Each structure stands twice: as C-alpha cells, then as structure tokens.
mmCIF file of C-alpha atoms in Angstrom:
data_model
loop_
_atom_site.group_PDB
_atom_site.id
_atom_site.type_symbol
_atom_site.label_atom_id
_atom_site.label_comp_id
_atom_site.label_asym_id
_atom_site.label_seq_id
_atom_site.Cartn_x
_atom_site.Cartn_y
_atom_site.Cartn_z
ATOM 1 C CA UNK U 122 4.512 -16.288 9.639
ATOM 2 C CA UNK U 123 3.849 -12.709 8.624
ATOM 3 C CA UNK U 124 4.893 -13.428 4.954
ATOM 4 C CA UNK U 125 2.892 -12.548 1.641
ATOM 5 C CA UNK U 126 4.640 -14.213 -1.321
ATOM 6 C CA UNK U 127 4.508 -13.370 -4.775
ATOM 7 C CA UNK U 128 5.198 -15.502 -8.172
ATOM 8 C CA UNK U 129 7.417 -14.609 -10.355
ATOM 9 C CA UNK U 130 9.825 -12.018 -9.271
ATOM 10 C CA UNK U 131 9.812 -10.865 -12.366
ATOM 11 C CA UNK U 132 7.702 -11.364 -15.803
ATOM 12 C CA UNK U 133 8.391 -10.137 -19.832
ATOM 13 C CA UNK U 134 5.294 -11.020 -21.735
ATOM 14 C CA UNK U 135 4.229 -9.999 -25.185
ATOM 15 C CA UNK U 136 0.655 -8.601 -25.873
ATOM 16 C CA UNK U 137 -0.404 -11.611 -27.367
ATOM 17 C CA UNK U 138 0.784 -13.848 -24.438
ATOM 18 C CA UNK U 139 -1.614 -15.266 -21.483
ATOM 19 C CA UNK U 140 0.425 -15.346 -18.227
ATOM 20 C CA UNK U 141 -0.431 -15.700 -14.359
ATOM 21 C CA UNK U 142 0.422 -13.615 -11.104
ATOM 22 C CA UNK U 143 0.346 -15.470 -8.375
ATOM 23 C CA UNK U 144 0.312 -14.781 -3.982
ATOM 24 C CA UNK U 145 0.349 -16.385 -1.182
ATOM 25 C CA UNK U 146 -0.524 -16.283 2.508
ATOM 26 C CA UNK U 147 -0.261 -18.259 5.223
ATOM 27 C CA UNK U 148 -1.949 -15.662 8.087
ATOM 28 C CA UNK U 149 -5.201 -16.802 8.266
ATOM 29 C CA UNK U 150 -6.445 -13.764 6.408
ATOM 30 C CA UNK U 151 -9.791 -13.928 4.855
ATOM 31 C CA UNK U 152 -9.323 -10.417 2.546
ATOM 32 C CA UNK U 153 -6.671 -10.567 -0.085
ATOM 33 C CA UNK U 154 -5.838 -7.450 -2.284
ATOM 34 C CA UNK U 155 -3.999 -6.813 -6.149
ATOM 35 C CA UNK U 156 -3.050 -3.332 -6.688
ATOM 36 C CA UNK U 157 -1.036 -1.696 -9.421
ATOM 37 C CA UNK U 158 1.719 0.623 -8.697
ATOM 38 C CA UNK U 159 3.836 2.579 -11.796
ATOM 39 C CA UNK U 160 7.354 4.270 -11.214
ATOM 40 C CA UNK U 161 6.994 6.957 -8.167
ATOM 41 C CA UNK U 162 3.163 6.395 -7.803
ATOM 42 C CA UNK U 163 1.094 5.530 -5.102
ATOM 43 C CA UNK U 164 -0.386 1.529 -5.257
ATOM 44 C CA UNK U 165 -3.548 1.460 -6.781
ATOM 45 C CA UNK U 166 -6.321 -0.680 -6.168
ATOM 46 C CA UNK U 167 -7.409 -2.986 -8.791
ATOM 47 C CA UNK U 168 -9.407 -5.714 -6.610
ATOM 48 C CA UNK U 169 -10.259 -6.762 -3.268
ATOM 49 C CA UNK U 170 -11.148 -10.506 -2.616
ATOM 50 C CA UNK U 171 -13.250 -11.248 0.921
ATOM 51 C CA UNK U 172 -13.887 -14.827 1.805
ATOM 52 C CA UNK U 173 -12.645 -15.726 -0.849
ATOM 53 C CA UNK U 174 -15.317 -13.481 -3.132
ATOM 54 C CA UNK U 175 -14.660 -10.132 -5.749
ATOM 55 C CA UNK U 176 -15.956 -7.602 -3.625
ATOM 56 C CA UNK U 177 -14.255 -4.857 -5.127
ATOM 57 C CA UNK U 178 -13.376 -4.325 -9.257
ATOM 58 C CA UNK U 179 -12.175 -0.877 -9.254
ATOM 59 C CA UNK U 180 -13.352 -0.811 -12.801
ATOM 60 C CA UNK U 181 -10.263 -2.827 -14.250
ATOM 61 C CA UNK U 182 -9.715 -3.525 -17.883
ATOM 62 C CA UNK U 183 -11.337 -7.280 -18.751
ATOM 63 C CA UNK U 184 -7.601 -8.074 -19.621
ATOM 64 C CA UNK U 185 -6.712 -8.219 -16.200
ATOM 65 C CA UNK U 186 -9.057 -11.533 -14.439
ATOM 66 C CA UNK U 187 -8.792 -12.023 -10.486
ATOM 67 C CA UNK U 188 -9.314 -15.690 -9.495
ATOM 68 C CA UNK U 189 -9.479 -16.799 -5.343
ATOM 69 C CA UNK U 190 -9.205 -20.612 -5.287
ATOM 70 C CA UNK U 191 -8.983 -20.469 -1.617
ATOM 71 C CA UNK U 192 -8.311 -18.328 1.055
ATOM 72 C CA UNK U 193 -4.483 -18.185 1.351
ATOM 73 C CA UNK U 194 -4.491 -18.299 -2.711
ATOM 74 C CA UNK U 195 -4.895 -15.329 -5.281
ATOM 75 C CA UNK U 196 -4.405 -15.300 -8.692
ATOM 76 C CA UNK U 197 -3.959 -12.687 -11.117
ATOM 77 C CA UNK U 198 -4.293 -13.749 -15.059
ATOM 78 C CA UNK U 199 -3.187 -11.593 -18.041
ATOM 79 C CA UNK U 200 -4.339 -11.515 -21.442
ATOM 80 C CA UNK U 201 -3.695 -9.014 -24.129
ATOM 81 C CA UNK U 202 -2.208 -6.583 -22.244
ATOM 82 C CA UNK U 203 -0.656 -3.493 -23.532
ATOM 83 C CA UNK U 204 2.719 -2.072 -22.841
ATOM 84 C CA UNK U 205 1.420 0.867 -20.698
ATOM 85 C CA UNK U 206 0.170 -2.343 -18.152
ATOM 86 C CA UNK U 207 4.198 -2.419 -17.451
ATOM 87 C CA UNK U 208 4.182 -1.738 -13.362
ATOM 88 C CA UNK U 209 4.878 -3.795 -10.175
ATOM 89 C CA UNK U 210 1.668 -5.067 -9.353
ATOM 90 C CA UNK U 211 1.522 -6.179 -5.221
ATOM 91 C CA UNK U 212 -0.632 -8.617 -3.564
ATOM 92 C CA UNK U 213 -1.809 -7.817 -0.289
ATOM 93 C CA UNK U 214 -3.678 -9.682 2.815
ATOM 94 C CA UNK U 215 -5.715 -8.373 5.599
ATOM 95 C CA UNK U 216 -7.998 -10.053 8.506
ATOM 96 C CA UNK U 217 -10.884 -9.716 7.033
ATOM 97 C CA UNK U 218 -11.512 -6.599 4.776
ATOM 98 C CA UNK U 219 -14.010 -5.238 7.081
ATOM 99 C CA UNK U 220 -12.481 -3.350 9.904
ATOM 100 C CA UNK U 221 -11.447 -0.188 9.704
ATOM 101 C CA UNK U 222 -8.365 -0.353 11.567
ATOM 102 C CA UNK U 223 -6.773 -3.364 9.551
ATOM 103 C CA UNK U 224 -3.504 -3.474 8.609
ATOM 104 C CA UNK U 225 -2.338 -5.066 4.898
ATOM 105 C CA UNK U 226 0.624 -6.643 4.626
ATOM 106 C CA UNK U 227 2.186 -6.640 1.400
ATOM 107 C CA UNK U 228 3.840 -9.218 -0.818
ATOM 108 C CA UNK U 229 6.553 -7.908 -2.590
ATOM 109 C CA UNK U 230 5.261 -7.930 -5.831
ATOM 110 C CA UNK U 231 5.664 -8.749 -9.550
ATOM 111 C CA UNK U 232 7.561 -6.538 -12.101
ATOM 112 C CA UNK U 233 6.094 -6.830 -14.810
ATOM 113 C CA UNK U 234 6.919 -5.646 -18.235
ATOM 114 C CA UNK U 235 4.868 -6.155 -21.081
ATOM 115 C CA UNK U 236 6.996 -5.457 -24.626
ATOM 116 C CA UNK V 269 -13.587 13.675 -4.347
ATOM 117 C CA UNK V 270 -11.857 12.275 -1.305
ATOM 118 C CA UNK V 271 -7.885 13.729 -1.524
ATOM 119 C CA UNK V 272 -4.768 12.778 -0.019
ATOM 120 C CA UNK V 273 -1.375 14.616 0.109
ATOM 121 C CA UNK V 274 1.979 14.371 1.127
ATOM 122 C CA UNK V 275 3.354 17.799 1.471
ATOM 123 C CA UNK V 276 6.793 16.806 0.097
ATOM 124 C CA UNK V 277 8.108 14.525 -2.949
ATOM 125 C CA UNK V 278 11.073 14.443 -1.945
ATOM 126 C CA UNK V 279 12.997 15.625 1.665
ATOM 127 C CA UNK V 280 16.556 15.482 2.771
ATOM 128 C CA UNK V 281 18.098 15.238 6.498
ATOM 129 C CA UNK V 282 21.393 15.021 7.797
ATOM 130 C CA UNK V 283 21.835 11.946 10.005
ATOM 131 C CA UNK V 284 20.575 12.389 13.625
ATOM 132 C CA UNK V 285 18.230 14.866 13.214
ATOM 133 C CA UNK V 286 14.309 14.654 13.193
ATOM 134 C CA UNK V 287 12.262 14.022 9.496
ATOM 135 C CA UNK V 288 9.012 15.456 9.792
ATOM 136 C CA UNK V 289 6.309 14.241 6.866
ATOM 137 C CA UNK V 290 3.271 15.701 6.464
ATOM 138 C CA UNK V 291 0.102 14.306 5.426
ATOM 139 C CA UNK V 292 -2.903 16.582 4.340
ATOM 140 C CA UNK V 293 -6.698 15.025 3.199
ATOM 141 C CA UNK V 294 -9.584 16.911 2.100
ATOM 142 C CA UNK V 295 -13.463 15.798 1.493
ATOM 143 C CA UNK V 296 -13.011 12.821 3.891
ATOM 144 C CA UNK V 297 -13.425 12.335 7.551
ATOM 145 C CA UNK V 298 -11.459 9.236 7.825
ATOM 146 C CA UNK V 299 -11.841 6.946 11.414
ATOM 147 C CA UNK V 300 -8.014 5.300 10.846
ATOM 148 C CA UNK V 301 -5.074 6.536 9.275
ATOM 149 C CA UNK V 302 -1.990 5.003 8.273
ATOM 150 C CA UNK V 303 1.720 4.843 7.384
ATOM 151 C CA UNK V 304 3.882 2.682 5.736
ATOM 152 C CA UNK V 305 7.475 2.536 4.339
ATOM 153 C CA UNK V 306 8.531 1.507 1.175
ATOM 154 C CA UNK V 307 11.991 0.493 -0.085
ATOM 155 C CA UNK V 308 12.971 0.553 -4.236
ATOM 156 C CA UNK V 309 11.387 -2.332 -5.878
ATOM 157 C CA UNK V 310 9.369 -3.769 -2.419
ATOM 158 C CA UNK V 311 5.765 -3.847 -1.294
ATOM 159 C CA UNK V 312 4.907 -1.353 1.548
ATOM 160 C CA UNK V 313 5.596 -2.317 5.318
ATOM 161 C CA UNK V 314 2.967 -0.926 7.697
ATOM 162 C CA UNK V 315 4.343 1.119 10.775
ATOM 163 C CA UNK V 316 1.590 2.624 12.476
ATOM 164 C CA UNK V 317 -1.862 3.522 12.653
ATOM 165 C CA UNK V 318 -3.674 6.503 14.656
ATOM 166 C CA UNK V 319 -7.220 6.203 15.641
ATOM 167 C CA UNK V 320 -9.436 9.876 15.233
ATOM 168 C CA UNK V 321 -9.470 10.094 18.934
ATOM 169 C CA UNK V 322 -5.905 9.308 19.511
ATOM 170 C CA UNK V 323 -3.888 12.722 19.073
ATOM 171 C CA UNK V 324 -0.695 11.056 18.896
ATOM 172 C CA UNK V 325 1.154 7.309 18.349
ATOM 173 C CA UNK V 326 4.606 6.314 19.296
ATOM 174 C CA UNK V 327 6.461 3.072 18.025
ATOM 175 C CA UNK V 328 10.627 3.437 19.180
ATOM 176 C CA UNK V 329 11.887 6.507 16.777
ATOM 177 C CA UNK V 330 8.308 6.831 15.230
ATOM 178 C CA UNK V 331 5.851 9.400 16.475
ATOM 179 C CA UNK V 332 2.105 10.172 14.336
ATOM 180 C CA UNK V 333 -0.517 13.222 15.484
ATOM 181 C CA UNK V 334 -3.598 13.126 13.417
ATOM 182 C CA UNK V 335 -5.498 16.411 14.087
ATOM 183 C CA UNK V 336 -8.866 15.245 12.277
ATOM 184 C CA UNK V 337 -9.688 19.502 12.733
ATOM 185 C CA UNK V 338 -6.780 20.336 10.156
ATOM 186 C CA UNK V 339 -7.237 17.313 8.276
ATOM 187 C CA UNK V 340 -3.800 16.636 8.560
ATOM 188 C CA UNK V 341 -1.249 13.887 10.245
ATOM 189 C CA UNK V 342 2.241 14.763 10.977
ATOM 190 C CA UNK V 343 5.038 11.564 10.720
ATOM 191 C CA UNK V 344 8.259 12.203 12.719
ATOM 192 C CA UNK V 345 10.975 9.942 12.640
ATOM 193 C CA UNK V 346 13.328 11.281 15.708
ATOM 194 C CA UNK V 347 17.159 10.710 15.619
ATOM 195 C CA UNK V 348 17.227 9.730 11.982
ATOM 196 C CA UNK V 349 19.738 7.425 10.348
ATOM 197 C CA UNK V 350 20.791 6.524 6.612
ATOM 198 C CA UNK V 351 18.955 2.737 7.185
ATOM 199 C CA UNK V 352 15.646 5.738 7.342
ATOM 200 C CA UNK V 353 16.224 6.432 3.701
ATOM 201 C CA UNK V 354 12.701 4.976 1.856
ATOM 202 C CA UNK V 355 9.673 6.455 0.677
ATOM 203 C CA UNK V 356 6.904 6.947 3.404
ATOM 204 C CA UNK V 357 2.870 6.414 2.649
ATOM 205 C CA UNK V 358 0.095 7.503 4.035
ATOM 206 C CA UNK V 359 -3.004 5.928 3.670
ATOM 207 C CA UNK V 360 -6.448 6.062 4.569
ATOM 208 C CA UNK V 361 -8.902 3.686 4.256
ATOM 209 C CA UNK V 362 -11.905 4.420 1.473
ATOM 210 C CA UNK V 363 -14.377 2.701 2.479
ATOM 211 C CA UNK V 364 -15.231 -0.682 5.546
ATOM 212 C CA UNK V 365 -14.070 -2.711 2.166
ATOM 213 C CA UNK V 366 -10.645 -2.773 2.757
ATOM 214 C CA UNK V 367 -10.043 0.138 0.116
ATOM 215 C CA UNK V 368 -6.865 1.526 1.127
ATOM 216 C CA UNK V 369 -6.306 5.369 -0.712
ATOM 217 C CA UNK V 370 -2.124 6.003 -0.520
ATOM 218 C CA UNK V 371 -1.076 9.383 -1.042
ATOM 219 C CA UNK V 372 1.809 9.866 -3.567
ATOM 220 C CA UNK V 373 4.710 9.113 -1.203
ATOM 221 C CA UNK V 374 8.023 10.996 0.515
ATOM 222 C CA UNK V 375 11.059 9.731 -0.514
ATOM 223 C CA UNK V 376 13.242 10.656 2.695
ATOM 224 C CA UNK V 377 16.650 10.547 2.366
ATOM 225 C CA UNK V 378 19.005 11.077 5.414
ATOM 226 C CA UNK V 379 22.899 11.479 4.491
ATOM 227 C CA UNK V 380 25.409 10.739 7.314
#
C-alpha cells in the first residue's frame, strides 16, 4: 500500500472556526510532511515530523498547530485563520526524513477555503 | 539563497514528439535531484531521481541528465501523448531533513 490519505476532501471554515486536517499512512514511514501550495505555486513546506517529533517549523503562523499521535498519523489544526490561508495544503510521507535520496509520496490533499 | 528554476511556465507539444523541461539551480550543490508530476487539484507523484554522479536516468518514456557543472537537469519525456498533459516539478532536497525545495512547475500540454 503506497497510499497517503487525506481528511476532508474539501473544507469552508470561517475565521473564527477551529477545524482539523488530517493524513494517513500505512508505509511504515517514520517522516511525515504538511506543506502549503496556492493556485500555480510550488508546495511549500510548513512542517516536517520525524519519529513522530517537529523537526522542522518553517516559521509558520501559531494559527496553524502540527500534532503526530503516532507514526502513520498527522494532524493539522486550524484556528483563526485568515482568508489568504485559502490553498490545498498536502500531507506527505517519507522513510525516514534523513536520506538524501528519499522519495515523498503525497496525499492528495485538502482544499481548503477559509471565507 | 539557494534557487530553483524551471525554464518554462508553460510549454506546448504536438502528440508524438519529445517535451524537453529544463531545470536550472543556483547557490546550491545539491547530492539528489528530483521530478514529479502533478495533475489539477492532486498531490505530486514522484518519477525519478538522479544521483550527482549519475549523468543520466531512464524510466520507459522518461529520460533525466543532471550536469551538476551547469547546475542544470534536463527532463525529456520521448514520444509524448495527451495522458502527458500535467505540470512537472523539480525538486531538490534543502537540507538531510527531508526539506524538499520545488521549483515553480511546467505545465506541459501535448495536443493530438
């Protein structure tokens, strides 16, 4: 099973609301990824979790709060977020975060719109 | 600061002939680098990666160079068809952290 799955499909929330992202995996992986991707952009990192610890906050707004309950688990929770946070934010999984030549497989993502 | 581009935003092939992406970096020597495809509204699919000391990569239709003295790596896809049609990423990786940099993307479009 090469699969990375992502809850919901699709999310409204208001700026007042407090929502959760939510991935999967079922590979064994050990590193686990959230980035942030707008309309023709690039993904952009937000976090990297390895072993199940934050080992990289690529200086994300407090709104935005990572949580790994367990190694094929990631969460993503939302609080107050702003209408410019409106992207599809993907969940990613690799080996182990530490070699160079690992591959990420992708979820495919949340769309998120916040109104 | 470490730079990645894609020479094109967007390029357009007739079917059966060969796409040729280019991907240019500056300020980084990287020791991996890869490419995925992405479809409208789907996370990225990885397709290959090319080692510094490997010149060039093959998968079926797929063929990478990475010429670490130009900084550059060259994606062909030979024999193109419409099911081609995505946007293609390169990537390199930041850092041993599992910090992936993408470049902007090349949304390839090949009409039959």
């Amino acid at each position: 099973d090469t699969e990375v799955t992502q809850t919901p499909k699709h999310l409204v929330m208001g700026m007042t609301n407090k929502k959760s992202l939510k991935c999967e995996q079922h590979m064994g992986h050990r590193a686990m990824y959230w980035y942030k991707q707008k309309a023709k952009k690039p993904p952009e990192l937000m976090f990297v979790y390895s072993y199940e610890k934050l080992s990289i906050n690529e200086s994300v707004p407090s709104r935005f709060s990572p949580e790994c309950p367990n190694s094929s688990l990631l969460n993503l929770h939302l609080h107050a977020l702003q209408p410019e946070d409106s992207a599809l934010y993907l969940c990613a999984s690799s080996q182990d975060g530490t070699a160079g030549q690992e591959t990420q497989y992708f979820g495919p993502g949340t769309r998120l719109l916040v109104l | 600061s470490q730079k990645i581009e894609q020479n094109s935003e967007a390029l357009n092939i007739q079917e059966g002939k060969t796409a040729t992406l280019t991907c240019n970096y500056t300020n980084y020597s990287p020791a991996y680098l890869q490419w995925y495809r992405q479809d409208p509204g789907r996370g990225p699919v990885f397709l290959l990666l090319i080692r510094e000391n490997e010149k060039e990569k093959r998968k079926e239709r797929l063929k990478v160079t990475f010429d670490t003295t130009l900084k550059q790596s060259l994606f062909h896809i030979t024999a193109s068809q419409p099911a081609d049609s995505a946007t293609y990423l390169c990537a390199l990786l930041y850092n041993q952290g599992g910090k992936l940099i993408f470049g902007q993307g090349t949304e390839l479009s090949v009409k039959p």
